[in-house]
Each structure stands twice: as structure tokens, then as C-alpha cells.
Amino acid sequence: MTLSETRLIDKPTIKKDFPFLDGTIFLDSAATSQMPVPVCESMSEHYRLGASNVHRGVYDWSVRATDKFECTRRKVAAFIGAQDERECIFTGGTTDALNLLAQTWGETNITAHDTVVVTSMEHHSNLLPWTQLAERKGANLIWWEVTDEGELDLDQLPEILAAQPKLVALTWVSNVLGTINPVEKLIPQLKEHGATVVLDGAQAVPHMPCDVTKLGADFLAFSAHKMLGPTGIGVLWGRAELLEEMPPCRFGGSMILSVRRDRVRWAEIPHKFEGGTPNISGVHGLGAAIDYLNSIGMDKVRKHEVELVTYAMEQLGQLDGLKVFGPQDPARRSGVISFEFRGIHPHDLATIIGREGVCARAGHHCCQPLMKNLGRQGTTRASFYIYNTREDVDVLVGALKKAGEVFKDVIL
Amino acid sequence: MTLSETRLIDKPTIKKDFPFLDGTIFLDSAATSQMPVPVCESMSEHYRLGASNVHRGVYDWSVRATDKFECTRRKVAAFIGAQDERECIFTGGTTDALNLLAQTWGETNITAHDTVVVTSMEHHSNLLPWTQLAERKGANLIWWEVTDEGELDLDQLPEILAAQPKLVALTWVSNVLGTINPVEKLIPQLKEHGATVVLDGAQAVPHMPCDVTKLGADFLAFSAHKMLGPTGIGVLWGRAELLEEMPPCRFGGSMILSVRRDRVRWAEIPHKFEGGTPNISGVHGLGAAIDYLNSIGMDKVRKHEVELVTYAMEQLGQLDGLKVFGPQDPARRSGVISFEFRGIHPHDLATIIGREGVCARAGHHCCQPLMKNLGRQGTTRASFYIYNTREDVDVLVGALKKAGEVFKDVIL
Amino acid sequence: MVVDLAADDDLYKAIILEHYSRPPHKGPLPEHTHYDEGINPSCGDEIELFIKVDDDVVQEVNFDGVGCSICLASASMLTKLLRGKTVEEAKEFRQAFKDWITVREPEPSPVDLDELEALGGVRNYPVRIKCALLAWETFEGALRKQSVN
Amino acid sequence: MVVDLAADDDLYKAIILEHYSRPPHKGPLPEHTHYDEGINPSCGDEIELFIKVDDDVVQEVNFDGVGCSICLASASMLTKLLRGKTVEEAKEFRQAFKDWITVREPEPSPVDLDELEALGGVRNYPVRIKCALLAWETFEGALRKQSVN
Ligand SMILES: Cc1ncc(COP(=O)(O)O)c(C=O)c1O
Ligand SMILES: Cc1ncc(COP(=O)(O)O)c(C=O)c1O
């Protein structure tokens, strides 16, 4: 049973690299993932060898920090299949990346005559920057609806294409439903009709192979802290032609070519968008996280997840009164499982299973419009990553049974 | 000679907490400071005890992370003398803080009828957000000039007050000249004439006691990485009344009260401005850095710096052909010393002293308008912090002599 | 046995689940003098509070909304316990409950908290304290919005 | 002894300091056919390059501007070494120098780099490579801006 799993992800290594997971069933990686010891060490190293700012100093520490910084940019580019490392901008995270994009590309490209499309499964971070922009500009806003099965409504696609949207904000993987949107099919059609496609990769890049060049997307955003890396660092990838035309929007050190009172000239991409001292140790941590994931292989990461989700859907399916939201086919979903159990409020459910050592999340998961669609205030969500096992699923199921016991006499 | 110094900052502790400084004369703390081992450990702890996102989870790890996060906010408030911890917004750094401010407060408050004042000693990070804003809005821009002694030209003050500026962007301490601007005298006058005062505290908060309430400033920005903390984290402090009126500008998770398709309600301050997963370990690191500085005492930090600067000015003054920019009185300056030596280009100077183990900085230090005033492309800059000693100054002086040797036959 | 389980539970005491299952004063109160809604932004729970003050006395209080057992049980207890209190007494009672529930190791409360004592278990679950307080903060908000004169 | 010091220095070789002190072709060239300016954003150094191409041959090149010894010596060497080369040869020469200077352990260059060999020491000071290349990138920019037909 766990044999094939063992072949995919080496358990002793996981035990060694995530020692703190011993005794805790961490099922909240969609919120933030755990950091393996090597990544943590790589971050500390920046400080323990002597810290330095990047891109500016002539002494050795600065050279070392800068080299590692720019080397990570190349690593990131390779990891997501970008053709040019200059296309990768370091940001504070996915939210920061998407807001930066709305502030530059959005401000300069969206007018009252344009149509903006958002899906109703977007995370607030890929929703509000665009709805606020559309409101500010008086642009037309279209909501791309989600079917009862928790998938993007493809019947609405003709309507969307006919509207010739200037922008489509689309999550690759839903952080609530686990739905993997068919981006490789959708993007070419959207682009043919003139749309610029912004992919929210926060739940996708950490969990499956990514090739932005093949996808043909225009922009992609993701966060290090959901892929074994640290908080405070993320990436905005964009096609060079687009980035080159975008004005900067965070003004300060390192993003200029020259500053005179009467004339400011901006630096080239990516530096143009990276004003101020960047999160240097964060970048180092992201680089180490990518190394760690590469050492496993993203194919294996994905396979491991499919195995776990398959098992979890089976086991959860056997619980009376348990309903899993989103696609039922494990091949069409990621390691994110939102569910409802006998009408027990997610907060209560998460608290009770928390007492059994299971860390899961309860709430609207920053997707209130989707919750409205589901007719719920929130859901309970379990999400998996490389360190999770079938045993974790078993513990979850046992914990849910206990919750059932506590609430057995409650009339809802 | 070093006796009084020893009393101020305990040398064995420094040796233990900054082991990597052994053999390196680090004189570039104005760019980024070194991180003591306890701060580094406090950051790793977040990951090594099990990482979690903040403000959202019901399980223990999340509670622990959130408690520590909000506890650091209180620590920051106390450190800068803020009356209310809700006034402290975590940002990616000083640059990020000032841009956030320009995007919200600036966008909503500055119009074509307003006057904006910037000083010619501002760092690009407290210059460009405002000059760009003024340009965008068609506002009137006044440059507050710097005297030949490297101080703000107080003769220009009547002119500035008469213009009744809506905004004055003012650095507390110059990162080039070391000048400590007389903010406690200037702020009341500026405010009496209706100005909102934005203090760039990047070079001040790490180096001297700070009491924003006493100062009466409106906004203050600073970075953790210049005060023994990590990169990627900083603070924007603002008076609650002002913050409450400002619209948010980074949309995403955690900054909302509720999101409906037709209506979005924002969270209260400070969360309204903290969209997305914050730099949690960065915040922990900032907290630990503040603890470290508090354990020394900011009065002592400042005294140590005055001692060092006094000694450095004396020693450098004995070198033929060496000119220190900025105020000559150590009491009026911080631990930042920019100088010129026999016309040797700063890049060459920094390289040669770098070979002697001295890390100093060469260039325009993100202050090109000031460089223009000085009639230079750049300067060489040595900057001190708690771990520096008189011996470091001696090594610097020796290294400069070597540079003099190399360039002895060069005609400039 | 079921009752035992609930009784043994440090958080989900029988009285809490009882209020959650069968709140005596749930639903809008058309003739209210005070109203406010409260939101817990992290879970999306929403509470409405309808208060009828007359002669400086809380004559009636009802709540409506959706939330977890702690949130709704606390709201239901509120509607039961504040009835008949003067506005001043109600405010003091609210404050006493808040003081009592938000400290790790509480002194006995100066006022008799009655059924609310059952909520003491949330102290072991710090994030849930917000749930227990939502209705009470909403009560305060409602009074503040439209101060009783 | 002074000469020795400079000669011993892995970076500041005598020939570099000589070019820095007394550049033979410094100052604007009014009758240029190509021009560009180069900026090193981290230090603010600025170089101007004036090129006169005639009959597909670089007849004259001058530089002007401010910069460190490495930057200006490299610019001065450029003005000396590119003179008389065809545009094509000049481009190849530039590329050869760039290839040679940007690798840690260079092969001997296919073209004779002449005095430029003295700049090899910058490899030990990676940030200074930009200084050594500024004039050469500016040269390329000038030709690109106004391509020779
Ligand atoms: C005076 C001053 N302001 C602003 C900054 C920008 O800080 P950061 O790069 O951390 O955003 C710096 C340091 O680089 C500074 O010295
Ligand atoms: C789909 C999705 N988009 C965006 C985000 C925001 O990421 P961050 O909080 O790292 O900015 C998240 C996670 O919170 C997410 O799951």
C-alpha cells in the first residue's frame, strides 16, 4: 500500500529534513508549506557568512550575495520554463506580484472601453486587484462562473471570447476546490481573442511541472512559502516584451539608470520593478527550495499528490455525511480537499481535529465569492504536500469521526 | 582609549554574536547591517518549530505564529514611541513603505493645487515616490537645498513655510552626509503651516532613540535589515487618524472584512494595508533585532557611535588630501562618513581598501541629486554600527594609505 | 453516554451545544431600537443583533446569523442573559465577560456570569476567543452606533 | 619603486594607470558619425563615445566622461585599439574582449588584445568587470543606434 509512495518520495529523507513534523499531521500546506532543514540553513547562511546588500558593493561579501541572488533568478526561470531570466521579478509574494501588475500593466492598459474577466474561484489576491482596477477605470467586468462540479464553466467561454477581454485573471489551481483549470487549452483561445492572461500560480507552481513558454501565458505569480521556501518572497513572471513596456511603480534604490532633477531614467528589466533592498535571504531560501523540489522532481511531486488525493477521496468517501467539494476525479485536482461534514461548522471541525494533532484550515480561504456560490460561509480544508502520507489521511479520518461524536446530538 | 567603549558595548558578547566579523572590517552598515546569531536563530525557529501562516489557522502552530507576529507589532510600537500598535504596518522595507504611502495617502491627498517639498539629500526611495507623484498630479515641487556644510538650508525655511506645502518628505539622517536633521525643531513648524511630514527613518531608527509621539511626525518608515534584522521587512508607522482615512492599495487576503461581488469592506488598520501572507519570519527577526538593541539600550548605541565618529574624524583628518563631506561636528552626525581621498575614484578606493579587508561602499548611494550638489559622481562611504571599534578605524586609515601609494603617480 | 462525552469535553460543554441547537431568541426583532452586525473576517461568520431598549432597560434582544457553535451559543446566551438588565448593567456585564474570557488565568468574575462560565474552555483555543466575543462586540457596537439617551 | 608597486598590483597595472592619467583620445569629436553614452547605474559613472566611421572603417574614436581608473583606462584603450579597424573587425574585437574578460579562466583570445590584456586582473574583482566593459558596451550601442550602411 505505501510501497509505491515510498518509491516516489523517500521517507527517511523527509523524516530527517522535516523533524518537527513528527507527531503533527500538517494538512495546511495550501496556506503555507513547511520548510526543510536544508532550505532553512541556506537562508541562515546569508547572515552567518556575513550579510551584504546586493548589486552595489565592491567587496567580497556583496559579490557573493549578488551572485547567489542572480543565480537564483536563473534557477527560477528554469523552474517555470521561462526563456529569459530577466522575465522573473522578485516580489514579496503572490499578492504583492499581482498588485504590482495591476499597478503598472493594469493602470496603463485598462480603460473604460475594456473588458476584464475574473473567475468566481479566484483568491482575493487575484480578484480584488482587478475588480478594484475595473471599478477605478470604469471598465466592464465579467465573472466567469464555476459549475456545480467546481470547474470553470466552459459553456460560458464563447460569451467570454466574444467580449474580447483585454485581461483574464485566472487561477491555475483553485485553493479551495483543488480544481486544476485546463489552462493549456484555455490560454491559446483567450489569447487569440486578444486577451492578456494573468495566471495565479500560487497553488500550481509548487505542485506540478510548469512551463510558461509552452503554456503561452503572459504573466504568472507565485509565492515561495507555499513551495518549501520562506515567507516574504515571491515571483512575478511576465513576457519580456510586456515587462519592457510597463512603467515601474515602486520607486527607490536599484531601479534607476540615472536620476537628475529634471529627468529620471529607469533601469532595465527586471531591476526596473525591484526598487529598494530586496528580500535577499528570502531569495536564497527560494533558490534552495527549488533545489530541494528539483532533487525530487516535479513529476514525482505531482504523482505523489495524485496518489494521496486518490486515497483520501476514497477514505473520506466512506464517512457518512461527508461531502467533498470540487472535481471528484483525482486526476483533475490538486492536493487540496475542501469538505463539509454533517453540517458541523468548519471552525468547530478544525478545532476538534486539531486536538487530534491534525492541522487543517477552516474558513473562506480568501475566496468569499466562491463561498457564496457554494452557499457556505466556509469550508474545512485539508491540503497535502510532499511530506504527507496515507497515514496522515487515516489520522484525519479518525479525527473526523471524533468530531462526529462530539456533535452527534446537535440539531443543525 | 578603548576603555569607555568597552563599557558601552560589551566586546566579548559582540565577538560571540557576530563570529563572522572576525577578520573583516565591516564598514557598510548603512547599506545593510550584520545579523547577530540570536536574531538569526529566532528567524529559523519559525520554520524549525513548524511554520504556519498567521491570523487564519485554528491549530496551535498558527496561534503561536500569530501571537509572536502581533507581539512584535507591540514591540515595534514601543521601540519607536508609537502610542498605538495598530499604527505600525509591516512592509517589505523602507522603499516599500514609502511607495505604499505615496500610493494611498499621496494618491488621495495630493492635487494640482498642492505643493510637495523634497530635500536634495533624500535617498531615491524618499524622493522618487514623491517627485513621480507630483509629476502625475501636476503638483508644485520645491527642492529644499543643502548647504555647503551638508545641512538642510534653514534660510530656505521661510520660503517653504510660506508655500504651505501639503507634504514634506524629509530624511531624519542622511545616508551620505551623516547629517542628523533637526527634526524635532522642524516638524512643529512644518505642521503649523499645514504640512504632513514623512520622515525617512532608515538611517535614524537603527542608530538613536526614537519617539514619534514626541516628534509629532505624521509618518515614519524604516527597514529591519539596517538594524540587525533581516531583509524583506520594514515598517510604515503613521498616525492612526491618517491611516484610518487612507484607502488600501494592496488587495488580497487578510486585508478585508468581507468580499461580495457588489461590495467589498476593508479590514481595520493595520491589516487593511497588509494584504497577502506577510513576511512572518522577517517580522520575527525584526522583533529579535529590537530585543537585541533594547538589551544594549539605544542611548548606548548612539553614544558608541558618537565616540567612534569622533575618533574616525580625528584620524581621517590627519590624512593628507582627505575630505569628509557633511557636518564636521560629531554631535551633529550619525555613524556615516562619506569622504574623498586625493581624487581617487570611489570605486578604486573601495576596491583597494577592500583588499585590506575593509568593506566600505562606493557610489552615489542612491542620492544622485545630492551628488550633483556635491559636484561628484559618487563618494566613498564608511558607516559604523554597534560591532565596530576604534581598531576598525585604524585599519581603514592604514588601507587608505595603501590606496594612496597605488595612485601616487596618477595625475587626476 | 452522549451527555458524558459532551460534559467531558473541555470546550464543547452540553450547555453550549444546547444553545447552539436550540437558541431561544433567534431571528429578527422587527421593533428593535438598536441594531448592528458583526463579522469575523477570518471565517466569514456573521451575526446580527436586534435590541429593544425601553426606559433604559434592555427589554428584548435577539440574534440572527451564521457561525460556529461557540459564536452562536455565546450569542444565544447573550440574548438570554442581558434581558431585563439596565443598559448600564448590560455594559458592565459585557465588560466583565470580556475581561474574564480574555485572560489566561481569570479571577472569579465580579458579576455572576451564569451559563457563560461554560465558555471558559475557549481559553485553551485562543483563536476561538474571537468567536465567543463576536456577539458581545456587536452588542457594544449597536449601543455605540445609536447611543441611548 | 613606484613602478614596481604598480607592476606588482594584480589590478592596477602601470599601463592602466598611464591610460587613466593621460588618455590620448579624450574629449568630444565634433565630426562623429556615431555617438552613445553609457551609464553604470551603481556608481553613476558616465562615458560618452564619439565615433567617426568612413568607408566602413573606424577612422576616429574619442571618449569623454567620468569614471574610475578601470573604466576610463578601458575606454582609452578602446579609442586607441579600434582606430583603423573596419566596423566588422571592431565588432569582433569587442566580442573577443568581452568573451575573454567575462570568463573566470580564459583561453588565449583568438585576436590579439594588446594592451587590454592588462585588464585581466579585474576577474579577481567581479563587480569591476562592468567598469572594464562600459566603454565597449557603449561602442556597441552607438553602432546599433545608427547602423552603418
Ligand atoms: C536614508 C535611506 N532611505 C531609504 C533607504 C531604502 O531602504 P530599503 O532599501 O531597505 O528599502 C535607505 C537604504 O538603502 C536609506 O539609507
Ligand atoms: C490561489 C492563491 N492565490 C494567491 C494566494 C496569495 O498568496 P500570498 O498570500 O503568498 O500572497 C494564495 C495563498 O494564500 C492562493 O492560494
XYZ file of C-alpha atoms in Angstrom, chain B residues 343-345 347-349 351-352 355 362-365 368 377-378 402 405-412, chain D residues 2 5 9-12 17 20-22 40-46 66-70 125 128 131:
50
model
C 40.755 62.490 -6.074
C 40.919 58.725 -6.229
C 37.713 57.443 -7.729
C 35.345 52.590 -6.960
C 39.121 52.359 -6.980
C 39.328 53.386 -3.370
C 38.450 48.108 -4.193
C 41.864 48.769 -2.724
C 41.726 44.064 -0.418
C 31.485 53.494 -3.270
C 28.990 55.237 -5.463
C 26.094 57.636 -5.359
C 24.380 55.787 -2.504
C 22.141 61.305 -7.261
C 29.621 61.177 -9.296
C 29.978 59.403 -6.040
C 47.902 51.917 0.714
C 50.510 54.529 -2.602
C 48.931 52.794 -5.577
C 47.654 56.032 -7.006
C 50.639 58.124 -6.046
C 51.800 58.699 -9.623
C 48.425 59.198 -11.134
C 47.622 62.662 -12.402
C 43.957 63.472 -11.975
C 56.541 53.234 -7.519
C 54.255 48.702 -6.753
C 49.433 45.039 -8.307
C 47.175 42.425 -9.850
C 44.663 45.096 -10.823
C 46.273 48.484 -11.084
C 47.201 53.989 -14.581
C 43.894 56.781 -16.787
C 46.349 59.650 -16.223
C 46.983 60.585 -19.820
C 26.954 52.452 -14.780
C 23.881 52.801 -12.594
C 25.505 51.549 -9.416
C 28.262 54.185 -9.297
C 26.909 56.857 -11.581
C 29.884 56.752 -13.935
C 29.130 58.113 -17.380
C 33.937 60.476 -15.703
C 34.695 57.153 -14.175
C 37.085 55.015 -12.246
C 40.542 54.079 -13.447
C 39.399 50.751 -14.865
C 37.095 41.753 -8.707
C 34.636 45.785 -11.640
C 33.644 49.065 -15.341
